[in-house]
Coordinates of C-alpha atoms in Angstrom, one line a residue:
M1 CA 145.2 142.3 61.0
Q2 CA 145.1 142.5 64.8
E3 CA 142.2 140.7 65.1
V4 CA 144.6 137.4 63.5
T5 CA 144.8 134.6 65.7
L6 CA 146.4 131.6 63.3
V7 CA 148.5 132.2 60.1
G8 CA 149.4 128.9 58.6
I9 CA 152.5 128.8 56.9
D10 CA 153.0 127.1 53.5
L11 CA 157.0 126.7 53.2
G12 CA 159.3 126.2 49.6
K13 CA 162.9 126.6 49.2
H14 CA 162.2 130.6 48.3
S15 CA 158.6 131.3 49.0
F16 CA 156.1 131.0 51.7
H17 CA 152.6 131.5 51.1
L18 CA 151.1 132.7 54.7
H19 CA 146.5 132.2 55.1
G20 CA 145.5 134.2 58.3
Q21 CA 142.8 133.5 60.2
D22 CA 140.3 135.0 62.9
R23 CA 138.9 133.6 66.0
R24 CA 136.0 132.8 64.1
A25 CA 138.1 131.0 60.6
K26 CA 137.4 133.7 58.8
A27 CA 140.2 134.7 56.1
V28 CA 141.7 137.9 56.8
F29 CA 144.8 138.1 54.4
R30 CA 146.6 135.7 52.0
K31 CA 150.3 136.9 51.7
K32 CA 153.6 135.3 49.4
V33 CA 156.7 136.4 51.3
N34 CA 160.4 135.2 51.3
R35 CA 162.1 134.0 53.6
K36 CA 164.0 137.8 54.4
Q37 CA 160.5 139.2 54.1
L38 CA 158.4 136.7 56.5
V39 CA 161.6 136.7 59.4
E40 CA 160.6 140.9 59.5
F41 CA 156.7 139.8 58.6
F42 CA 156.5 138.2 62.7
A43 CA 159.1 140.0 63.7
A44 CA 157.3 143.2 63.4
F45 CA 153.8 141.0 64.3
H46 CA 151.6 140.5 67.1
T47 CA 152.1 137.6 68.8
C48 CA 149.8 134.8 67.5
T49 CA 149.4 131.5 66.1
L50 CA 151.6 129.8 63.5
V51 CA 151.2 126.5 61.9
M52 CA 153.3 124.8 59.7
Q53 CA 154.3 121.2 58.1
A54 CA 156.8 119.4 59.9
C55 CA 160.1 119.5 57.1
A56 CA 163.8 119.7 57.5
G57 CA 164.1 124.0 57.2
A58 CA 160.9 123.7 59.3
H59 CA 162.4 123.3 63.1
H60 CA 164.8 126.3 62.3
M61 CA 162.5 128.4 61.0
A62 CA 160.0 127.6 64.0
R63 CA 162.5 128.6 66.3
K64 CA 163.5 131.3 64.9
L65 CA 159.6 132.6 64.6
A66 CA 159.0 130.8 68.4
T67 CA 162.0 134.0 69.4
F68 CA 159.5 136.9 68.6
G69 CA 157.1 135.6 71.2
H70 CA 154.7 133.7 68.2
Q71 CA 153.3 129.7 69.0
V72 CA 154.7 127.5 67.1
K73 CA 153.3 124.6 65.9
L74 CA 154.8 121.7 63.6
I75 CA 152.4 119.3 62.0
S76 CA 152.6 115.8 59.9
P77 CA 152.1 116.3 56.4
Q78 CA 150.4 113.3 56.4
Y79 CA 147.6 115.1 58.2
V80 CA 146.8 117.9 55.9
R81 CA 146.3 116.4 53.1
P82 CA 142.5 115.1 54.0
F83 CA 141.5 119.1 54.9
V84 CA 142.5 120.9 51.4
K85 CA 139.1 121.7 50.1
S86 CA 140.0 121.9 45.9
N87 CA 142.4 121.5 43.6
K88 CA 146.1 121.8 45.3
N89 CA 148.3 125.5 45.9
D90 CA 150.3 127.0 48.4
F91 CA 147.8 129.0 49.5
V92 CA 145.1 126.3 49.5
D93 CA 147.7 124.2 51.5
A94 CA 148.4 127.2 53.9
E95 CA 144.3 127.2 54.3
A96 CA 144.3 123.4 55.2
K97 CA 147.2 123.7 58.1
C98 CA 144.7 126.3 59.8
R99 CA 141.7 124.0 59.2
M100 CA 143.8 120.9 61.0
A101 CA 145.1 123.0 63.1
R102 CA 141.4 123.7 64.5
Q103 CA 139.7 120.4 64.1
A104 CA 142.6 119.2 66.1
N105 CA 142.9 121.3 68.7
G106 CA 139.9 123.2 68.7
I107 CA 142.4 126.3 68.3
N108 CA 140.4 129.9 69.0
G109 CA 136.3 129.1 68.1
P110 CA 134.7 126.6 65.5
T111 CA 136.4 124.6 62.5
H112 CA 134.1 125.5 60.2
S113 CA 133.5 129.4 58.5

């Protein structure tokens, strides 16, 4: 998983859906974790860019994950919606956050798969 450069995180109350991509925007992993597992996962994970939707709990989580050396980007929900490719679910939302971040900021390579 060292090739992962960008992780989209769909935040929830109790569970979080992760979508990791490499430099070429290829999906490397999809994972569902709880709050404790999320913190433990990113504490041990190599530094990369994390993208999540700005909401009430996102700022706290962003500060926490940034302490592990990750670059955390918060994006407004209205900007993510156009990037959802198929039926809405939490994994698709996490992937859309990666797609939006790549296109908007030119993060680590092309915006297509």
